[in-house]
């Protein structure tokens, strides 16, 4: 047996979670929302809409567009997005640790056949 | 902003969570799967199938059927189900407490406008 959970931040709808975190991390690594979406197997149009919705709910921009230059532009994350990601990373680590510990405490001894 | 999460136990599929817990609690209070399902706005056939699937995955019975008697039968939970429910209750309380604490630790200061 194992424990499964899904967790997200909400402000009038989903505002941040593992999916958006991965997408922003991809943008940070690849300097491109297009490439980041592709890497996650997500349509660019879907990724773009997601970012729009999250930015509206959060009240600040997550991405800024780099125009021109030798690489022909691209996207990068804003300082606010970077800050949110850092908080979220620490939050996720603490959640993971606490959840594992609590699961072990209450169900750790329950192997198959011992559950009765 | 707030945190939202869904959590469940899994053994080759969902094996226990808030929904099954509520259903069993209803059976325990009402001595009837029929009444318990009705109270949750769940079709009896759906509740019955759910119990069958969970029992199969858990490897023990959750309900026992009382036949006849002055009340014309009904259902009650097994000692194994009662034990599972008690563990789950304590598990849920600890999860709730830890999650609130972790959320406050990382996002508690983030009121609207302070999030940047």
PDB file of C-alpha atoms in Angstrom:
ATOM      1  CA  UNK A   1       0.000   0.000   0.000  1.00  0.00           C
ATOM      2  CA  UNK A   2       1.079   3.571  -0.567  1.00  0.00           C
ATOM      3  CA  UNK A   3      -0.244   7.067  -0.145  1.00  0.00           C
ATOM      4  CA  UNK A   4      -1.006   9.321  -3.095  1.00  0.00           C
ATOM      5  CA  UNK A   5      -1.739  13.019  -2.962  1.00  0.00           C
ATOM      6  CA  UNK A   6      -2.242  16.001  -5.180  1.00  0.00           C
ATOM      7  CA  UNK A   7      -1.617  19.469  -3.874  1.00  0.00           C
ATOM      8  CA  UNK A   8      -1.958  22.926  -5.307  1.00  0.00           C
ATOM      9  CA  UNK A   9      -2.288  26.582  -4.398  1.00  0.00           C
ATOM     10  CA  UNK A  10      -5.617  28.200  -5.076  1.00  0.00           C
ATOM     11  CA  UNK A  11      -6.806  31.758  -5.509  1.00  0.00           C
ATOM     12  CA  UNK A  12     -10.164  31.704  -7.249  1.00  0.00           C
ATOM     13  CA  UNK A  13      -8.956  28.557  -9.039  1.00  0.00           C
ATOM     14  CA  UNK A  14      -5.662  26.711  -9.295  1.00  0.00           C
ATOM     15  CA  UNK A  15      -2.903  29.270  -9.101  1.00  0.00           C
ATOM     16  CA  UNK A  16       0.243  27.157  -8.714  1.00  0.00           C
ATOM     17  CA  UNK A  17       1.277  23.538  -8.391  1.00  0.00           C
ATOM     18  CA  UNK A  18       3.651  20.891  -9.732  1.00  0.00           C
ATOM     19  CA  UNK A  19       2.597  21.418 -13.375  1.00  0.00           C
ATOM     20  CA  UNK A  20       3.152  25.198 -13.483  1.00  0.00           C
ATOM     21  CA  UNK A  21       6.364  24.742 -11.501  1.00  0.00           C
ATOM     22  CA  UNK A  22       7.728  22.286 -14.085  1.00  0.00           C
ATOM     23  CA  UNK A  23       6.708  24.572 -16.929  1.00  0.00           C
ATOM     24  CA  UNK A  24       8.464  27.594 -15.409  1.00  0.00           C
ATOM     25  CA  UNK A  25      11.525  25.509 -14.655  1.00  0.00           C
ATOM     26  CA  UNK A  26      11.579  24.483 -18.297  1.00  0.00           C
ATOM     27  CA  UNK A  27      11.359  28.110 -19.425  1.00  0.00           C
ATOM     28  CA  UNK A  28      14.200  28.966 -17.059  1.00  0.00           C
ATOM     29  CA  UNK A  29      16.366  26.188 -18.495  1.00  0.00           C
ATOM     30  CA  UNK A  30      15.458  26.587 -22.150  1.00  0.00           C
ATOM     31  CA  UNK A  31      14.702  30.320 -22.361  1.00  0.00           C
ATOM     32  CA  UNK A  32      11.605  29.460 -24.354  1.00  0.00           C
ATOM     33  CA  UNK A  33       7.988  28.728 -23.443  1.00  0.00           C
ATOM     34  CA  UNK A  34       7.703  26.926 -26.746  1.00  0.00           C
ATOM     35  CA  UNK A  35      10.536  24.516 -25.920  1.00  0.00           C
ATOM     36  CA  UNK A  36       9.436  24.142 -22.279  1.00  0.00           C
ATOM     37  CA  UNK A  37       5.905  23.168 -23.338  1.00  0.00           C
ATOM     38  CA  UNK A  38       7.273  20.766 -25.934  1.00  0.00           C
ATOM     39  CA  UNK A  39       9.477  19.087 -23.339  1.00  0.00           C
ATOM     40  CA  UNK A  40       6.390  18.442 -21.182  1.00  0.00           C
ATOM     41  CA  UNK A  41       4.354  17.142 -24.115  1.00  0.00           C
ATOM     42  CA  UNK A  42       2.050  20.135 -23.766  1.00  0.00           C
ATOM     43  CA  UNK A  43       0.663  22.123 -26.687  1.00  0.00           C
ATOM     44  CA  UNK A  44       2.162  25.609 -26.844  1.00  0.00           C
ATOM     45  CA  UNK A  45      -1.312  27.171 -26.987  1.00  0.00           C
ATOM     46  CA  UNK A  46      -2.269  25.343 -23.784  1.00  0.00           C
ATOM     47  CA  UNK A  47       0.920  26.403 -22.003  1.00  0.00           C
ATOM     48  CA  UNK A  48       0.396  29.991 -23.104  1.00  0.00           C
ATOM     49  CA  UNK A  49      -3.217  30.032 -21.885  1.00  0.00           C
ATOM     50  CA  UNK A  50      -2.151  28.461 -18.587  1.00  0.00           C
ATOM     51  CA  UNK A  51       0.432  31.185 -17.997  1.00  0.00           C
ATOM     52  CA  UNK A  52      -2.170  33.879 -18.805  1.00  0.00           C
ATOM     53  CA  UNK A  53      -4.646  32.430 -16.303  1.00  0.00           C
ATOM     54  CA  UNK A  54      -2.057  32.011 -13.547  1.00  0.00           C
ATOM     55  CA  UNK A  55      -0.705  35.544 -14.044  1.00  0.00           C
ATOM     56  CA  UNK A  56      -4.229  36.942 -13.789  1.00  0.00           C
ATOM     57  CA  UNK A  57      -4.994  35.020 -10.587  1.00  0.00           C
ATOM     58  CA  UNK A  58      -1.598  35.753  -9.025  1.00  0.00           C
ATOM     59  CA  UNK A  59      -1.701  39.435  -9.919  1.00  0.00           C
ATOM     60  CA  UNK A  60       1.818  39.541 -11.375  1.00  0.00           C
ATOM     61  CA  UNK A  61       3.692  38.452 -14.506  1.00  0.00           C
ATOM     62  CA  UNK A  62       5.482  35.095 -14.574  1.00  0.00           C
ATOM     63  CA  UNK A  63       7.170  35.490 -17.928  1.00  0.00           C
ATOM     64  CA  UNK A  64       8.775  38.323 -19.800  1.00  0.00           C
ATOM     65  CA  UNK A  65       9.351  38.242 -23.486  1.00  0.00           C
ATOM     66  CA  UNK A  66      12.847  38.848 -24.795  1.00  0.00           C
ATOM     67  CA  UNK A  67      12.610  40.451 -28.211  1.00  0.00           C
ATOM     68  CA  UNK A  68      15.237  40.152 -30.933  1.00  0.00           C
ATOM     69  CA  UNK A  69      18.923  39.728 -30.215  1.00  0.00           C
ATOM     70  CA  UNK A  70      21.173  37.121 -31.693  1.00  0.00           C
ATOM     71  CA  UNK A  71      18.921  34.262 -30.535  1.00  0.00           C
ATOM     72  CA  UNK A  72      15.813  35.910 -32.029  1.00  0.00           C
ATOM     73  CA  UNK A  73      14.018  36.402 -28.698  1.00  0.00           C
ATOM     74  CA  UNK A  74      12.406  33.917 -26.341  1.00  0.00           C
ATOM     75  CA  UNK A  75      10.948  33.963 -22.817  1.00  0.00           C
ATOM     76  CA  UNK A  76      12.412  34.159 -19.378  1.00  0.00           C
ATOM     77  CA  UNK A  77      10.865  34.063 -15.941  1.00  0.00           C
ATOM     78  CA  UNK A  78      10.339  37.235 -13.913  1.00  0.00           C
ATOM     79  CA  UNK A  79      11.983  37.792 -10.512  1.00  0.00           C
ATOM     80  CA  UNK A  80       8.505  37.303  -8.964  1.00  0.00           C
ATOM     81  CA  UNK A  81       8.175  33.924 -10.675  1.00  0.00           C
ATOM     82  CA  UNK A  82      11.633  32.961  -9.454  1.00  0.00           C
ATOM     83  CA  UNK A  83      10.666  33.891  -5.911  1.00  0.00           C
ATOM     84  CA  UNK A  84       7.413  31.918  -6.125  1.00  0.00           C
ATOM     85  CA  UNK A  85       9.306  28.892  -7.460  1.00  0.00           C
ATOM     86  CA  UNK A  86      11.815  29.021  -4.619  1.00  0.00           C
ATOM     87  CA  UNK A  87       9.043  29.181  -2.020  1.00  0.00           C
ATOM     88  CA  UNK A  88       7.199  26.378  -3.755  1.00  0.00           C
ATOM     89  CA  UNK A  89      10.302  24.156  -3.839  1.00  0.00           C
ATOM     90  CA  UNK A  90      10.829  24.494  -0.105  1.00  0.00           C
ATOM     91  CA  UNK A  91       7.105  24.020   0.515  1.00  0.00           C
ATOM     92  CA  UNK A  92       7.052  20.825  -1.583  1.00  0.00           C
ATOM     93  CA  UNK A  93      10.091  19.345   0.186  1.00  0.00           C
ATOM     94  CA  UNK A  94       8.472  19.920   3.589  1.00  0.00           C
ATOM     95  CA  UNK A  95       5.139  18.475   2.403  1.00  0.00           C
ATOM     96  CA  UNK A  96       6.827  15.371   1.004  1.00  0.00           C
ATOM     97  CA  UNK A  97       8.775  14.780   4.201  1.00  0.00           C
ATOM     98  CA  UNK A  98       5.793  15.327   6.514  1.00  0.00           C
ATOM     99  CA  UNK A  99       3.466  13.177   4.428  1.00  0.00           C
ATOM    100  CA  UNK A 100       5.888  10.249   4.307  1.00  0.00           C
ATOM    101  CA  UNK A 101       6.392  10.469   8.049  1.00  0.00           C
ATOM    102  CA  UNK A 102       2.658  10.623   8.795  1.00  0.00           C
ATOM    103  CA  UNK A 103       1.903   7.758   6.441  1.00  0.00           C
ATOM    104  CA  UNK A 104       4.577   5.602   8.093  1.00  0.00           C
ATOM    105  CA  UNK A 105       3.246   6.506  11.524  1.00  0.00           C
ATOM    106  CA  UNK A 106      -0.276   5.299  10.783  1.00  0.00           C
ATOM    107  CA  UNK A 107       0.034   2.739   8.017  1.00  0.00           C
ATOM    108  CA  UNK A 108       3.719   1.799   7.931  1.00  0.00           C
ATOM    109  CA  UNK A 109       3.177  -1.511   9.700  1.00  0.00           C
ATOM    110  CA  UNK A 110       0.396  -2.524   7.355  1.00  0.00           C
ATOM    111  CA  UNK A 111       1.883  -4.959   4.932  1.00  0.00           C
ATOM    112  CA  UNK A 112      -0.357  -7.108   2.820  1.00  0.00           C
ATOM    113  CA  UNK A 113      -2.126  -9.522   5.123  1.00  0.00           C
ATOM    114  CA  UNK A 114      -1.316  -7.478   8.229  1.00  0.00           C
ATOM    115  CA  UNK A 115      -4.021  -4.992   7.514  1.00  0.00           C
ATOM    116  CA  UNK A 116      -6.875  -6.847   9.158  1.00  0.00           C
TER     117      UNK A 116
ATOM    118  CA  UNK B   1      -4.586  32.311  -1.302  1.00  0.00           C
ATOM    119  CA  UNK B   2      -5.081  28.870   0.150  1.00  0.00           C
ATOM    120  CA  UNK B   3      -3.743  25.362  -0.260  1.00  0.00           C
ATOM    121  CA  UNK B   4      -5.887  22.534  -1.600  1.00  0.00           C
ATOM    122  CA  UNK B   5      -5.021  18.857  -1.535  1.00  0.00           C
ATOM    123  CA  UNK B   6      -6.500  15.478  -2.240  1.00  0.00           C
ATOM    124  CA  UNK B   7      -5.107  12.427  -0.565  1.00  0.00           C
ATOM    125  CA  UNK B   8      -5.854   8.736  -0.753  1.00  0.00           C
ATOM    126  CA  UNK B   9      -4.443   5.286  -0.063  1.00  0.00           C
ATOM    127  CA  UNK B  10      -3.584   3.184  -3.059  1.00  0.00           C
ATOM    128  CA  UNK B  11      -3.047  -0.511  -3.639  1.00  0.00           C
ATOM    129  CA  UNK B  12      -3.384  -1.199  -7.362  1.00  0.00           C
ATOM    130  CA  UNK B  13      -5.865   1.678  -7.476  1.00  0.00           C
ATOM    131  CA  UNK B  14      -7.601   3.850  -4.887  1.00  0.00           C
ATOM    132  CA  UNK B  15      -8.172   1.734  -1.807  1.00  0.00           C
ATOM    133  CA  UNK B  16      -9.287   4.246   0.816  1.00  0.00           C
ATOM    134  CA  UNK B  17      -9.844   7.976   1.194  1.00  0.00           C
ATOM    135  CA  UNK B  18     -12.306  10.601   2.408  1.00  0.00           C
ATOM    136  CA  UNK B  19     -15.170   9.291   0.228  1.00  0.00           C
ATOM    137  CA  UNK B  20     -15.002   5.653   1.384  1.00  0.00           C
ATOM    138  CA  UNK B  21     -14.491   6.862   4.955  1.00  0.00           C
ATOM    139  CA  UNK B  22     -17.679   8.951   4.805  1.00  0.00           C
ATOM    140  CA  UNK B  23     -19.605   6.083   3.277  1.00  0.00           C
ATOM    141  CA  UNK B  24     -18.517   3.628   5.983  1.00  0.00           C
ATOM    142  CA  UNK B  25     -19.262   6.175   8.679  1.00  0.00           C
ATOM    143  CA  UNK B  26     -22.747   6.512   7.208  1.00  0.00           C
ATOM    144  CA  UNK B  27     -23.235   2.741   7.291  1.00  0.00           C
ATOM    145  CA  UNK B  28     -22.059   2.699  10.890  1.00  0.00           C
ATOM    146  CA  UNK B  29     -24.558   5.403  11.841  1.00  0.00           C
ATOM    147  CA  UNK B  30     -27.494   4.246   9.767  1.00  0.00           C
ATOM    148  CA  UNK B  31     -26.931   0.472   9.683  1.00  0.00           C
ATOM    149  CA  UNK B  32     -27.657   0.557   5.972  1.00  0.00           C
ATOM    150  CA  UNK B  33     -25.536   0.988   2.862  1.00  0.00           C
ATOM    151  CA  UNK B  34     -28.680   2.114   1.078  1.00  0.00           C
ATOM    152  CA  UNK B  35     -29.300   4.957   3.536  1.00  0.00           C
ATOM    153  CA  UNK B  36     -25.605   5.846   3.771  1.00  0.00           C
ATOM    154  CA  UNK B  37     -25.321   6.170  -0.026  1.00  0.00           C
ATOM    155  CA  UNK B  38     -28.523   8.215  -0.157  1.00  0.00           C
ATOM    156  CA  UNK B  39     -27.221  10.592   2.498  1.00  0.00           C
ATOM    157  CA  UNK B  40     -24.128  11.227   0.330  1.00  0.00           C
ATOM    158  CA  UNK B  41     -26.200  11.699  -2.834  1.00  0.00           C
ATOM    159  CA  UNK B  42     -24.604   8.557  -4.274  1.00  0.00           C
ATOM    160  CA  UNK B  43     -26.518   5.914  -6.226  1.00  0.00           C
ATOM    161  CA  UNK B  44     -26.798   2.670  -4.257  1.00  0.00           C
ATOM    162  CA  UNK B  45     -25.377   0.682  -7.179  1.00  0.00           C
ATOM    163  CA  UNK B  46     -22.322   2.936  -7.259  1.00  0.00           C
ATOM    164  CA  UNK B  47     -21.800   2.622  -3.505  1.00  0.00           C
ATOM    165  CA  UNK B  48     -22.150  -1.154  -3.702  1.00  0.00           C
ATOM    166  CA  UNK B  49     -19.641  -1.423  -6.567  1.00  0.00           C
ATOM    167  CA  UNK B  50     -17.238   0.860  -4.704  1.00  0.00           C
ATOM    168  CA  UNK B  51     -17.350  -1.360  -1.618  1.00  0.00           C
ATOM    169  CA  UNK B  52     -16.755  -4.464  -3.782  1.00  0.00           C
ATOM    170  CA  UNK B  53     -13.684  -2.900  -5.423  1.00  0.00           C
ATOM    171  CA  UNK B  54     -12.219  -1.649  -2.138  1.00  0.00           C
ATOM    172  CA  UNK B  55     -12.737  -5.015  -0.424  1.00  0.00           C
ATOM    173  CA  UNK B  56     -10.992  -6.766  -3.294  1.00  0.00           C
ATOM    174  CA  UNK B  57      -8.007  -4.398  -3.201  1.00  0.00           C
ATOM    175  CA  UNK B  58      -7.787  -4.408   0.601  1.00  0.00           C
ATOM    176  CA  UNK B  59      -8.139  -8.178   0.870  1.00  0.00           C
ATOM    177  CA  UNK B  60     -10.793  -8.112   3.584  1.00  0.00           C
ATOM    178  CA  UNK B  61     -14.508  -7.387   3.964  1.00  0.00           C
ATOM    179  CA  UNK B  62     -15.665  -3.899   4.948  1.00  0.00           C
ATOM    180  CA  UNK B  63     -19.339  -4.685   5.374  1.00  0.00           C
ATOM    181  CA  UNK B  64     -21.322  -7.598   6.677  1.00  0.00           C
ATOM    182  CA  UNK B  65     -24.922  -8.107   5.860  1.00  0.00           C
ATOM    183  CA  UNK B  66     -27.393  -8.516   8.691  1.00  0.00           C
ATOM    184  CA  UNK B  67     -30.227 -10.728   7.509  1.00  0.00           C
ATOM    185  CA  UNK B  68     -33.797 -10.559   8.784  1.00  0.00           C
ATOM    186  CA  UNK B  69     -34.659  -9.584  12.335  1.00  0.00           C
ATOM    187  CA  UNK B  70     -37.207  -7.022  13.351  1.00  0.00           C
ATOM    188  CA  UNK B  71     -35.602  -4.314  11.172  1.00  0.00           C
ATOM    189  CA  UNK B  72     -35.530  -6.560   8.101  1.00  0.00           C
ATOM    190  CA  UNK B  73     -31.747  -6.701   7.814  1.00  0.00           C
ATOM    191  CA  UNK B  74     -29.225  -4.045   6.809  1.00  0.00           C
ATOM    192  CA  UNK B  75     -25.460  -3.643   6.756  1.00  0.00           C
ATOM    193  CA  UNK B  76     -22.848  -3.008   9.380  1.00  0.00           C
ATOM    194  CA  UNK B  77     -19.116  -2.472   9.204  1.00  0.00           C
ATOM    195  CA  UNK B  78     -16.675  -5.261  10.030  1.00  0.00           C
ATOM    196  CA  UNK B  79     -14.117  -4.988  12.866  1.00  0.00           C
ATOM    197  CA  UNK B  80     -11.434  -4.660  10.139  1.00  0.00           C
ATOM    198  CA  UNK B  81     -13.292  -1.710   8.602  1.00  0.00           C
ATOM    199  CA  UNK B  82     -13.623  -0.115  12.034  1.00  0.00           C
ATOM    200  CA  UNK B  83      -9.896  -0.512  12.593  1.00  0.00           C
ATOM    201  CA  UNK B  84      -9.096   0.984   9.181  1.00  0.00           C
ATOM    202  CA  UNK B  85     -11.419   3.923   9.862  1.00  0.00           C
ATOM    203  CA  UNK B  86      -9.762   4.636  13.205  1.00  0.00           C
ATOM    204  CA  UNK B  87      -6.304   4.607  11.640  1.00  0.00           C
ATOM    205  CA  UNK B  88      -7.532   6.794   8.807  1.00  0.00           C
ATOM    206  CA  UNK B  89      -9.084   9.322  11.213  1.00  0.00           C
ATOM    207  CA  UNK B  90      -5.809   9.744  13.102  1.00  0.00           C
ATOM    208  CA  UNK B  91      -3.882   9.858   9.818  1.00  0.00           C
ATOM    209  CA  UNK B  92      -6.185  12.577   8.445  1.00  0.00           C
ATOM    210  CA  UNK B  93      -5.905  14.710  11.577  1.00  0.00           C
ATOM    211  CA  UNK B  94      -2.102  14.583  11.428  1.00  0.00           C
ATOM    212  CA  UNK B  95      -2.089  15.369   7.694  1.00  0.00           C
ATOM    213  CA  UNK B  96      -4.408  18.357   8.163  1.00  0.00           C
ATOM    214  CA  UNK B  97      -2.303  19.742  10.983  1.00  0.00           C
ATOM    215  CA  UNK B  98       1.040  19.273   9.190  1.00  0.00           C
ATOM    216  CA  UNK B  99      -0.244  20.701   5.912  1.00  0.00           C
ATOM    217  CA  UNK B 100      -1.651  23.839   7.537  1.00  0.00           C
ATOM    218  CA  UNK B 101       1.611  24.372   9.388  1.00  0.00           C
ATOM    219  CA  UNK B 102       3.749  23.892   6.261  1.00  0.00           C
ATOM    220  CA  UNK B 103       1.539  26.163   4.197  1.00  0.00           C
ATOM    221  CA  UNK B 104       1.741  28.904   6.834  1.00  0.00           C
ATOM    222  CA  UNK B 105       5.509  28.483   7.025  1.00  0.00           C
ATOM    223  CA  UNK B 106       6.046  29.094   3.317  1.00  0.00           C
ATOM    224  CA  UNK B 107       3.067  31.111   2.121  1.00  0.00           C
ATOM    225  CA  UNK B 108       1.463  32.464   5.293  1.00  0.00           C
ATOM    226  CA  UNK B 109       2.862  35.966   4.804  1.00  0.00           C
ATOM    227  CA  UNK B 110       1.651  36.149   1.228  1.00  0.00           C
ATOM    228  CA  UNK B 111      -1.468  38.239   1.282  1.00  0.00           C
ATOM    229  CA  UNK B 112      -2.827  39.674  -1.924  1.00  0.00           C
ATOM    230  CA  UNK B 113      -0.368  42.256  -3.157  1.00  0.00           C
ATOM    231  CA  UNK B 114       2.430  40.921  -0.958  1.00  0.00           C
ATOM    232  CA  UNK B 115       3.135  38.051  -3.248  1.00  0.00           C
ATOM    233  CA  UNK B 116       5.499  39.833  -5.607  1.00  0.00           C
TER     234      UNK B 116
END
